[in-house]
Amino acid sequence: MSEALFGSELDAMVTRYLEELNDALRRLPSSKRDHLISEIREHIVEMRAERPVRDRSDMEALLNRVGLPEDIAAVALEDVEDTGELADEAGPPIVAPAESRFLGGRVSKRTFMIGTAAAAIVLFGLFVGVAVGSHRGQAVFGIVRSGSSVRPVLIQPAPPAAIREAVPNVIGENPAEAAATLSAAGLTFSVDNASSTTTPIGVVVSQNPPAGSFVPSRRQVTIVVSTGPQSTTS
Amino acid sequence: MQYMVQSRAPQLAQMRKGALEYCVLALLRDGERYGFELVRELSNAELVTSEGTIYPLLSRLRADGAVETSWRESTQGPPRRYYKLTAEGKASLDFFAVEWQRFCQAVNGILAVGAGQ
């Protein structure tokens, strides 16, 4: 592999990390978000200048040292929540994802924050669902139709971000069940796919953090959904 | 037991976070520093594990008027954002330094009594 190609692969890891950070910071006003991301980007540049990153595992160690996007976002959002200056805009509309995208295994690395999509697929198999989530620090719910947008309805204040939640087990559930379980526990999630010879298509194979961990509210849990026995990596 | 230890962790994290803010101000007492330098010092002192979490803190200190920033050319690489302690930040740090000493002495005193019994 040429050095240039290798370098671009490492740059892509940084880009992906910053995208995840941007996603985690969605509730921050955009000027603050851009400012923070540019600082983290500069920090990574300095780290790379200080100690050359030779391969993927070096880069993973570096990004690990910078910290999980959710952890950085938790500090940033906590500071902003203290002063009550969350993003004025309502953010992207809450769109209920069509369940076929989950079943078909075409949703890869797609992240749904609570309040933007999470429990919209609670009523799995129907076109109508209930979205429960958090909007500008408040708990909201709404009736949604698959693919439609919804205006959030206020029910009660959401607990502060610092409160820690126990991660429930979602292994063996389908993505819709897992989404409902995780949002009920005050957590967000992202979906990844992996082939499995032992777990049927469309069933959660693994999760991270594991069940029983204590994590901050709205922490993202990655669920890995089986795409069946076919291998994509051989 | 493990649960009890874990359930106390957020309080420790809050204490750490509260003190961290003043550690940042203290690092700026003798002059300006750029973000990376600050983070590296705090990281080496094992006061932070996720280095990126310092930047939201720096933003907050700036919004509070405790620090101000300016861009400087760097001999190597892109320009750097330097942080400088303001008079307000200095006053806040001096106040904390006194209160912290009193707090430590009081807590140490109580801990020593507890250990002696």
mmCIF file of C-alpha atoms in Angstrom:
data_model
loop_
_atom_site.group_PDB
_atom_site.id
_atom_site.type_symbol
_atom_site.label_atom_id
_atom_site.label_comp_id
_atom_site.label_asym_id
_atom_site.label_seq_id
_atom_site.Cartn_x
_atom_site.Cartn_y
_atom_site.Cartn_z
ATOM 1 C CA MET A 1 0.000 0.000 0.000
ATOM 2 C CA SER A 2 1.463 3.360 -0.960
ATOM 3 C CA GLU A 3 2.157 5.884 1.747
ATOM 4 C CA ALA A 4 -0.157 8.464 0.219
ATOM 5 C CA LEU A 5 -3.059 6.037 0.169
ATOM 6 C CA PHE A 6 -2.281 5.000 3.717
ATOM 7 C CA GLY A 7 -2.182 8.630 4.852
ATOM 8 C CA SER A 8 -5.556 9.299 3.308
ATOM 9 C CA GLU A 9 -7.002 6.317 5.143
ATOM 10 C CA LEU A 10 -5.803 7.788 8.441
ATOM 11 C CA ASP A 11 -7.206 11.201 7.468
ATOM 12 C CA ALA A 12 -10.516 9.487 6.763
ATOM 13 C CA MET A 13 -10.519 8.118 10.313
ATOM 14 C CA VAL A 14 -10.117 11.669 11.635
ATOM 15 C CA THR A 15 -12.875 12.929 9.340
ATOM 16 C CA ARG A 16 -15.209 10.175 10.508
ATOM 17 C CA TYR A 17 -14.415 10.923 14.138
ATOM 18 C CA LEU A 18 -15.154 14.632 13.633
ATOM 19 C CA GLU A 19 -18.410 13.740 11.873
ATOM 20 C CA GLU A 20 -19.431 11.628 14.846
ATOM 21 C CA LEU A 21 -18.532 14.518 17.129
ATOM 22 C CA ASN A 22 -20.572 16.903 15.007
ATOM 23 C CA ASP A 23 -23.480 14.505 15.269
ATOM 24 C CA ALA A 24 -23.131 14.226 19.045
ATOM 25 C CA LEU A 25 -23.054 18.041 19.301
ATOM 26 C CA ARG A 26 -26.199 18.549 17.243
ATOM 27 C CA ARG A 27 -28.020 20.299 20.085
ATOM 28 C CA LEU A 28 -25.293 22.908 20.473
ATOM 29 C CA PRO A 29 -25.771 26.254 18.652
ATOM 30 C CA SER A 30 -23.945 25.931 15.326
ATOM 31 C CA SER A 31 -21.370 28.680 16.022
ATOM 32 C CA LYS A 32 -20.283 26.968 19.251
ATOM 33 C CA ARG A 33 -20.329 23.584 17.563
ATOM 34 C CA ASP A 34 -18.119 24.734 14.682
ATOM 35 C CA HIS A 35 -15.745 26.411 17.116
ATOM 36 C CA LEU A 36 -15.388 23.285 19.254
ATOM 37 C CA ILE A 37 -14.903 21.017 16.272
ATOM 38 C CA SER A 38 -12.187 23.232 14.827
ATOM 39 C CA GLU A 39 -10.404 23.180 18.192
ATOM 40 C CA ILE A 40 -10.542 19.402 18.371
ATOM 41 C CA ARG A 41 -9.337 19.201 14.768
ATOM 42 C CA GLU A 42 -6.368 21.448 15.625
ATOM 43 C CA HIS A 43 -5.686 19.359 18.702
ATOM 44 C CA ILE A 44 -5.475 16.229 16.560
ATOM 45 C CA VAL A 45 -3.113 18.012 14.132
ATOM 46 C CA GLU A 46 -0.854 18.923 17.071
ATOM 47 C CA MET A 47 -0.956 15.373 18.404
ATOM 48 C CA ARG A 48 0.046 14.009 15.022
ATOM 49 C CA ALA A 49 2.882 16.528 14.767
ATOM 50 C CA GLU A 50 4.089 15.566 18.222
ATOM 51 C CA ARG A 51 4.086 11.857 17.596
ATOM 52 C CA PRO A 52 3.744 10.428 14.081
ATOM 53 C CA VAL A 53 0.754 8.187 13.492
ATOM 54 C CA ARG A 54 1.992 5.204 11.497
ATOM 55 C CA ASP A 55 -1.026 2.947 11.220
ATOM 56 C CA ARG A 56 -4.661 2.420 12.090
ATOM 57 C CA SER A 57 -3.962 1.268 15.617
ATOM 58 C CA ASP A 58 -1.840 4.375 16.303
ATOM 59 C CA MET A 59 -4.729 6.490 15.076
ATOM 60 C CA GLU A 60 -7.232 4.569 17.184
ATOM 61 C CA ALA A 61 -5.057 5.156 20.248
ATOM 62 C CA LEU A 62 -4.839 8.864 19.403
ATOM 63 C CA LEU A 63 -8.592 9.273 18.944
ATOM 64 C CA ASN A 64 -9.166 7.282 22.102
ATOM 65 C CA ARG A 65 -7.016 9.790 23.938
ATOM 66 C CA VAL A 66 -9.023 12.671 22.496
ATOM 67 C CA GLY A 67 -12.089 10.967 23.952
ATOM 68 C CA LEU A 68 -15.468 9.568 22.947
ATOM 69 C CA PRO A 69 -17.570 12.093 20.999
ATOM 70 C CA GLU A 70 -20.404 11.513 23.498
ATOM 71 C CA ASP A 71 -18.137 12.367 26.426
ATOM 72 C CA ILE A 72 -16.982 15.619 24.827
ATOM 73 C CA ALA A 73 -20.572 16.434 23.885
ATOM 74 C CA ALA A 74 -21.750 15.713 27.438
ATOM 75 C CA VAL A 75 -19.386 18.377 28.805
ATOM 76 C CA ALA A 76 -20.259 20.863 26.061
ATOM 77 C CA LEU A 77 -24.016 20.382 26.408
ATOM 78 C CA GLU A 78 -23.909 20.474 30.187
ATOM 79 C CA ASP A 79 -22.187 23.860 30.101
ATOM 80 C CA VAL A 80 -24.690 25.167 27.616
ATOM 81 C CA GLU A 81 -27.689 23.715 29.444
ATOM 82 C CA ASP A 82 -26.530 25.563 32.566
ATOM 83 C CA THR A 83 -26.925 28.849 30.738
ATOM 84 C CA GLY A 84 -30.063 27.764 28.888
ATOM 85 C CA GLU A 85 -28.715 28.542 25.442
ATOM 86 C CA LEU A 86 -29.374 25.459 23.411
ATOM 87 C CA ALA A 87 -29.811 25.639 19.670
ATOM 88 C CA ASP A 88 -32.785 27.855 18.857
ATOM 89 C CA GLU A 89 -33.671 25.986 15.740
ATOM 90 C CA ALA A 90 -35.695 22.843 16.274
ATOM 91 C CA GLY A 91 -32.985 20.817 14.555
ATOM 92 C CA PRO A 92 -33.663 18.322 11.815
ATOM 93 C CA PRO A 93 -37.300 17.213 11.612
ATOM 94 C CA ILE A 94 -38.200 14.028 13.403
ATOM 95 C CA VAL A 95 -38.516 11.466 10.670
ATOM 96 C CA ALA A 96 -39.655 7.967 11.342
ATOM 97 C CA PRO A 97 -37.401 5.585 9.460
ATOM 98 C CA ALA A 98 -39.171 2.962 7.402
ATOM 99 C CA GLU A 99 -38.726 -0.354 9.151
ATOM 100 C CA SER A 100 -37.758 -2.066 5.915
ATOM 101 C CA ARG A 101 -34.464 -0.193 6.041
ATOM 102 C CA PHE A 102 -33.714 -1.914 9.323
ATOM 103 C CA LEU A 103 -34.828 -5.329 8.141
ATOM 104 C CA GLY A 104 -33.009 -5.107 4.870
ATOM 105 C CA GLY A 105 -29.790 -4.481 6.715
ATOM 106 C CA ARG A 106 -29.129 -1.389 4.678
ATOM 107 C CA VAL A 107 -28.854 0.883 7.681
ATOM 108 C CA SER A 108 -25.159 0.973 8.388
ATOM 109 C CA LYS A 109 -23.541 3.365 10.834
ATOM 110 C CA ARG A 110 -26.720 5.344 10.838
ATOM 111 C CA THR A 111 -27.263 7.209 14.035
ATOM 112 C CA PHE A 112 -30.627 8.155 15.426
ATOM 113 C CA MET A 113 -30.742 10.461 18.404
ATOM 114 C CA ILE A 114 -33.630 10.112 20.792
ATOM 115 C CA GLY A 115 -35.984 12.887 19.888
ATOM 116 C CA THR A 116 -35.180 12.731 16.232
ATOM 117 C CA ALA A 117 -36.188 9.197 15.450
ATOM 118 C CA ALA A 118 -35.638 6.638 18.168
ATOM 119 C CA ALA A 119 -38.946 5.178 19.213
ATOM 120 C CA ALA A 120 -40.797 6.011 16.040
ATOM 121 C CA ILE A 121 -40.543 2.373 15.104
ATOM 122 C CA VAL A 122 -42.014 1.125 18.373
ATOM 123 C CA LEU A 123 -45.092 -0.191 16.666
ATOM 124 C CA PHE A 124 -43.082 -2.438 14.442
ATOM 125 C CA GLY A 125 -44.879 -3.546 11.333
ATOM 126 C CA LEU A 126 -47.379 -0.699 11.352
ATOM 127 C CA PHE A 127 -47.127 2.626 9.617
ATOM 128 C CA VAL A 128 -48.008 4.542 12.736
ATOM 129 C CA GLY A 129 -45.751 4.786 15.750
ATOM 130 C CA VAL A 130 -45.154 6.873 18.823
ATOM 131 C CA ALA A 131 -42.005 8.961 19.028
ATOM 132 C CA VAL A 132 -40.758 9.610 22.538
ATOM 133 C CA GLY A 133 -37.632 11.587 23.096
ATOM 134 C CA SER A 134 -35.949 14.723 24.177
ATOM 135 C CA HIS A 135 -36.209 18.062 22.422
ATOM 136 C CA ARG A 136 -34.291 21.084 23.728
ATOM 137 C CA GLY A 137 -33.904 19.428 27.108
ATOM 138 C CA GLN A 138 -37.591 18.541 27.422
ATOM 139 C CA ALA A 139 -39.230 15.155 27.099
ATOM 140 C CA VAL A 140 -41.537 15.023 24.101
ATOM 141 C CA PHE A 141 -43.757 12.574 22.328
ATOM 142 C CA GLY A 142 -45.662 12.536 19.125
ATOM 143 C CA ILE A 143 -47.660 10.255 16.868
ATOM 144 C CA VAL A 144 -45.769 9.694 13.652
ATOM 145 C CA ARG A 145 -46.364 8.017 10.367
ATOM 146 C CA SER A 146 -43.484 6.261 8.727
ATOM 147 C CA GLY A 147 -41.484 8.764 6.688
ATOM 148 C CA SER A 148 -43.351 11.793 7.992
ATOM 149 C CA SER A 149 -42.087 14.596 10.200
ATOM 150 C CA VAL A 150 -43.603 15.415 13.552
ATOM 151 C CA ARG A 151 -43.900 18.456 15.787
ATOM 152 C CA PRO A 152 -42.783 17.494 19.282
ATOM 153 C CA VAL A 153 -45.266 17.784 22.157
ATOM 154 C CA LEU A 154 -43.954 18.700 25.586
ATOM 155 C CA ILE A 155 -44.690 16.341 28.466
ATOM 156 C CA GLN A 156 -42.174 16.879 31.257
ATOM 157 C CA PRO A 157 -38.665 18.191 31.866
ATOM 158 C CA ALA A 158 -35.909 15.716 30.971
ATOM 159 C CA PRO A 159 -33.439 14.756 33.712
ATOM 160 C CA PRO A 160 -30.001 16.416 33.563
ATOM 161 C CA ALA A 161 -27.374 14.837 31.316
ATOM 162 C CA ALA A 162 -25.140 13.886 34.250
ATOM 163 C CA ILE A 163 -27.577 11.289 35.590
ATOM 164 C CA ARG A 164 -26.280 7.809 34.980
ATOM 165 C CA GLU A 165 -28.364 5.079 33.412
ATOM 166 C CA ALA A 166 -28.012 1.309 33.516
ATOM 167 C CA VAL A 167 -27.619 -0.103 30.007
ATOM 168 C CA PRO A 168 -30.324 -2.739 29.339
ATOM 169 C CA ASN A 169 -29.658 -5.939 27.412
ATOM 170 C CA VAL A 170 -30.886 -5.782 23.798
ATOM 171 C CA ILE A 171 -29.048 -8.786 22.381
ATOM 172 C CA GLY A 172 -31.569 -11.127 20.725
ATOM 173 C CA GLU A 173 -34.077 -8.336 20.074
ATOM 174 C CA ASN A 174 -34.937 -6.954 16.668
ATOM 175 C CA PRO A 175 -33.830 -3.342 15.985
ATOM 176 C CA ALA A 176 -37.284 -1.929 16.681
ATOM 177 C CA GLU A 177 -37.493 -3.645 20.060
ATOM 178 C CA ALA A 178 -33.917 -2.592 20.841
ATOM 179 C CA ALA A 179 -34.743 1.022 19.906
ATOM 180 C CA ALA A 180 -37.725 1.035 22.246
ATOM 181 C CA THR A 181 -35.768 -0.616 25.078
ATOM 182 C CA LEU A 182 -32.855 1.814 24.776
ATOM 183 C CA SER A 183 -34.967 4.935 24.491
ATOM 184 C CA ALA A 184 -37.042 3.844 27.486
ATOM 185 C CA ALA A 185 -33.740 3.645 29.383
ATOM 186 C CA GLY A 186 -32.859 7.223 28.387
ATOM 187 C CA LEU A 187 -30.179 6.218 25.895
ATOM 188 C CA THR A 188 -29.476 6.862 22.233
ATOM 189 C CA PHE A 189 -28.188 4.312 19.787
ATOM 190 C CA SER A 190 -26.519 3.698 16.461
ATOM 191 C CA VAL A 191 -26.865 0.653 14.259
ATOM 192 C CA ASP A 192 -24.056 -1.358 12.721
ATOM 193 C CA ASN A 193 -24.266 -4.532 10.659
ATOM 194 C CA ALA A 194 -22.218 -7.698 10.854
ATOM 195 C CA SER A 195 -22.529 -11.149 9.360
ATOM 196 C CA SER A 196 -23.246 -14.011 11.750
ATOM 197 C CA THR A 197 -23.558 -17.747 11.262
ATOM 198 C CA THR A 198 -25.374 -18.204 14.568
ATOM 199 C CA THR A 199 -27.792 -15.263 14.782
ATOM 200 C CA PRO A 200 -30.707 -14.896 12.338
ATOM 201 C CA ILE A 201 -30.894 -11.898 9.992
ATOM 202 C CA GLY A 202 -32.280 -8.768 11.644
ATOM 203 C CA VAL A 203 -31.477 -9.777 15.227
ATOM 204 C CA VAL A 204 -29.075 -7.872 17.494
ATOM 205 C CA VAL A 205 -25.835 -9.851 17.848
ATOM 206 C CA SER A 206 -23.933 -7.585 20.205
ATOM 207 C CA GLN A 207 -24.032 -4.211 21.896
ATOM 208 C CA ASN A 208 -21.538 -1.719 23.264
ATOM 209 C CA PRO A 209 -21.472 -0.669 26.107
ATOM 210 C CA PRO A 210 -22.599 -4.074 27.441
ATOM 211 C CA ALA A 211 -25.751 -4.620 29.523
ATOM 212 C CA GLY A 212 -25.353 -3.608 33.146
ATOM 213 C CA SER A 213 -22.875 -0.760 32.497
ATOM 214 C CA PHE A 214 -23.661 2.618 34.023
ATOM 215 C CA VAL A 215 -23.439 5.458 31.531
ATOM 216 C CA PRO A 216 -24.561 9.116 31.334
ATOM 217 C CA SER A 217 -28.075 9.833 30.072
ATOM 218 C CA ARG A 218 -28.411 9.964 26.303
ATOM 219 C CA ARG A 219 -25.174 8.007 25.919
ATOM 220 C CA GLN A 220 -25.017 6.281 22.557
ATOM 221 C CA VAL A 221 -25.200 2.486 22.540
ATOM 222 C CA THR A 222 -23.998 0.750 19.398
ATOM 223 C CA ILE A 223 -26.112 -2.243 18.424
ATOM 224 C CA VAL A 224 -24.787 -4.695 15.852
ATOM 225 C CA VAL A 225 -27.488 -6.340 13.750
ATOM 226 C CA SER A 226 -26.922 -9.675 12.006
ATOM 227 C CA THR A 227 -26.972 -9.722 8.214
ATOM 228 C CA GLY A 228 -27.006 -13.535 8.215
ATOM 229 C CA PRO A 229 -24.164 -15.923 7.428
ATOM 230 C CA GLN A 230 -22.784 -14.281 4.265
ATOM 231 C CA SER A 231 -19.377 -12.781 4.779
ATOM 232 C CA THR A 232 -18.454 -9.402 3.312
ATOM 233 C CA THR A 233 -14.884 -9.349 4.531
ATOM 234 C CA SER A 234 -13.358 -12.482 2.992
ATOM 235 C CA MET B 1 -20.428 -3.150 46.723
ATOM 236 C CA GLN B 2 -19.405 -2.501 43.178
ATOM 237 C CA TYR B 3 -22.655 -0.684 42.619
ATOM 238 C CA MET B 4 -22.028 1.575 45.599
ATOM 239 C CA VAL B 5 -18.599 2.509 44.303
ATOM 240 C CA GLN B 6 -19.994 3.188 40.853
ATOM 241 C CA SER B 7 -22.869 5.247 42.167
ATOM 242 C CA ARG B 8 -20.362 7.551 43.892
ATOM 243 C CA ALA B 9 -18.332 8.026 40.735
ATOM 244 C CA PRO B 10 -20.440 10.922 39.363
ATOM 245 C CA GLN B 11 -19.860 12.932 42.547
ATOM 246 C CA LEU B 12 -16.113 12.434 42.268
ATOM 247 C CA ALA B 13 -16.324 13.413 38.622
ATOM 248 C CA GLN B 14 -18.163 16.608 39.602
ATOM 249 C CA MET B 15 -15.512 17.487 42.183
ATOM 250 C CA ARG B 16 -12.766 16.812 39.700
ATOM 251 C CA LYS B 17 -14.488 18.923 37.101
ATOM 252 C CA GLY B 18 -14.945 21.820 39.501
ATOM 253 C CA ALA B 19 -11.270 21.800 40.440
ATOM 254 C CA LEU B 20 -10.157 21.319 36.835
ATOM 255 C CA GLU B 21 -11.499 24.714 35.853
ATOM 256 C CA TYR B 22 -9.166 26.380 38.349
ATOM 257 C CA CYS B 23 -6.247 24.174 37.341
ATOM 258 C CA VAL B 24 -6.653 25.618 33.845
ATOM 259 C CA LEU B 25 -6.607 29.149 35.271
ATOM 260 C CA ALA B 26 -3.571 28.280 37.427
ATOM 261 C CA LEU B 27 -1.660 27.026 34.375
ATOM 262 C CA LEU B 28 -2.243 30.434 32.777
ATOM 263 C CA ARG B 29 -1.029 32.417 35.783
ATOM 264 C CA ASP B 30 2.524 32.738 34.490
ATOM 265 C CA GLY B 31 1.625 33.594 30.926
ATOM 266 C CA GLU B 32 -0.302 32.691 27.803
ATOM 267 C CA ARG B 33 -0.496 29.144 26.522
ATOM 268 C CA TYR B 34 -2.145 27.542 23.546
ATOM 269 C CA GLY B 35 -4.854 24.935 23.872
ATOM 270 C CA PHE B 36 -2.780 21.883 23.089
ATOM 271 C CA GLU B 37 -0.147 22.862 25.644
ATOM 272 C CA LEU B 38 -2.782 23.308 28.357
ATOM 273 C CA VAL B 39 -4.449 20.012 27.591
ATOM 274 C CA ARG B 40 -1.145 18.178 27.515
ATOM 275 C CA GLU B 41 -0.151 19.515 30.962
ATOM 276 C CA LEU B 42 -3.483 18.501 32.464
ATOM 277 C CA SER B 43 -3.277 15.125 30.769
ATOM 278 C CA ASN B 44 0.277 14.516 32.025
ATOM 279 C CA ALA B 45 -0.878 15.389 35.531
ATOM 280 C CA GLU B 46 -3.630 12.758 35.055
ATOM 281 C CA LEU B 47 -6.316 15.354 35.638
ATOM 282 C CA VAL B 48 -8.004 14.499 32.340
ATOM 283 C CA THR B 49 -8.334 11.259 30.433
ATOM 284 C CA SER B 50 -10.399 12.435 27.456
ATOM 285 C CA GLU B 51 -8.322 15.367 26.241
ATOM 286 C CA GLY B 52 -11.087 16.718 24.035
ATOM 287 C CA THR B 53 -13.290 17.464 27.046
ATOM 288 C CA ILE B 54 -11.036 20.405 28.001
ATOM 289 C CA TYR B 55 -12.103 22.431 24.977
ATOM 290 C CA PRO B 56 -15.742 22.901 26.041
ATOM 291 C CA LEU B 57 -14.358 23.955 29.428
ATOM 292 C CA LEU B 58 -12.073 26.525 27.786
ATOM 293 C CA SER B 59 -15.062 27.863 25.835
ATOM 294 C CA ARG B 60 -16.999 28.268 29.040
ATOM 295 C CA LEU B 61 -14.112 30.065 30.769
ATOM 296 C CA ARG B 62 -13.925 32.404 27.810
ATOM 297 C CA ALA B 63 -17.680 33.046 27.878
ATOM 298 C CA ASP B 64 -17.398 33.757 31.612
ATOM 299 C CA GLY B 65 -14.634 36.287 30.953
ATOM 300 C CA ALA B 66 -11.995 34.386 32.959
ATOM 301 C CA VAL B 67 -9.772 33.940 29.907
ATOM 302 C CA GLU B 68 -9.373 35.650 26.551
ATOM 303 C CA THR B 69 -7.935 34.275 23.345
ATOM 304 C CA SER B 70 -5.778 35.494 20.501
ATOM 305 C CA TRP B 71 -4.396 33.895 17.374
ATOM 306 C CA ARG B 72 -0.638 33.615 16.923
ATOM 307 C CA GLU B 73 1.409 32.417 14.041
ATOM 308 C CA SER B 74 3.294 29.215 14.746
ATOM 309 C CA THR B 75 6.784 28.479 13.470
ATOM 310 C CA GLN B 76 5.516 25.038 12.556
ATOM 311 C CA GLY B 77 2.047 24.318 11.263
ATOM 312 C CA PRO B 78 -1.134 26.399 11.405
ATOM 313 C CA PRO B 79 -1.711 29.461 13.674
ATOM 314 C CA ARG B 80 -2.504 28.675 17.285
ATOM 315 C CA ARG B 81 -5.191 30.021 19.583
ATOM 316 C CA TYR B 82 -3.553 31.295 22.753
ATOM 317 C CA TYR B 83 -5.383 31.588 26.072
ATOM 318 C CA LYS B 84 -4.636 34.362 28.542
ATOM 319 C CA LEU B 85 -5.870 34.917 32.089
ATOM 320 C CA THR B 86 -7.978 38.081 32.515
ATOM 321 C CA ALA B 87 -8.025 40.212 35.674
ATOM 322 C CA GLU B 88 -11.362 38.630 36.464
ATOM 323 C CA GLY B 89 -9.925 35.138 35.986
ATOM 324 C CA LYS B 90 -6.976 36.002 38.213
ATOM 325 C CA ALA B 91 -9.317 37.219 40.990
ATOM 326 C CA SER B 92 -11.396 34.070 40.664
ATOM 327 C CA LEU B 93 -8.270 31.899 40.887
ATOM 328 C CA ASP B 94 -6.950 33.740 43.957
ATOM 329 C CA PHE B 95 -10.292 33.289 45.669
ATOM 330 C CA PHE B 96 -10.352 29.594 44.824
ATOM 331 C CA ALA B 97 -6.771 29.026 46.003
ATOM 332 C CA VAL B 98 -7.670 30.289 49.502
ATOM 333 C CA GLU B 99 -10.979 28.428 49.657
ATOM 334 C CA TRP B 100 -9.396 25.231 48.390
ATOM 335 C CA GLN B 101 -6.783 25.250 51.139
ATOM 336 C CA ARG B 102 -9.450 25.728 53.770
ATOM 337 C CA PHE B 103 -11.593 23.017 52.222
ATOM 338 C CA CYS B 104 -8.685 20.523 52.058
ATOM 339 C CA GLN B 105 -7.696 21.199 55.638
ATOM 340 C CA ALA B 106 -11.253 20.764 56.837
ATOM 341 C CA VAL B 107 -11.763 17.519 54.892
ATOM 342 C CA ASN B 108 -8.371 16.140 55.924
ATOM 343 C CA GLY B 109 -9.191 16.954 59.524
ATOM 344 C CA ILE B 110 -12.458 15.033 59.357
ATOM 345 C CA LEU B 111 -10.875 12.105 57.493
ATOM 346 C CA ALA B 112 -8.116 11.898 60.115
ATOM 347 C CA VAL B 113 -10.683 11.818 62.950
ATOM 348 C CA GLY B 114 -12.566 9.060 61.159
ATOM 349 C CA ALA B 115 -9.400 7.036 60.641
ATOM 350 C CA GLY B 116 -8.304 7.438 64.253
ATOM 351 C CA GLN B 117 -11.443 5.949 65.774
#
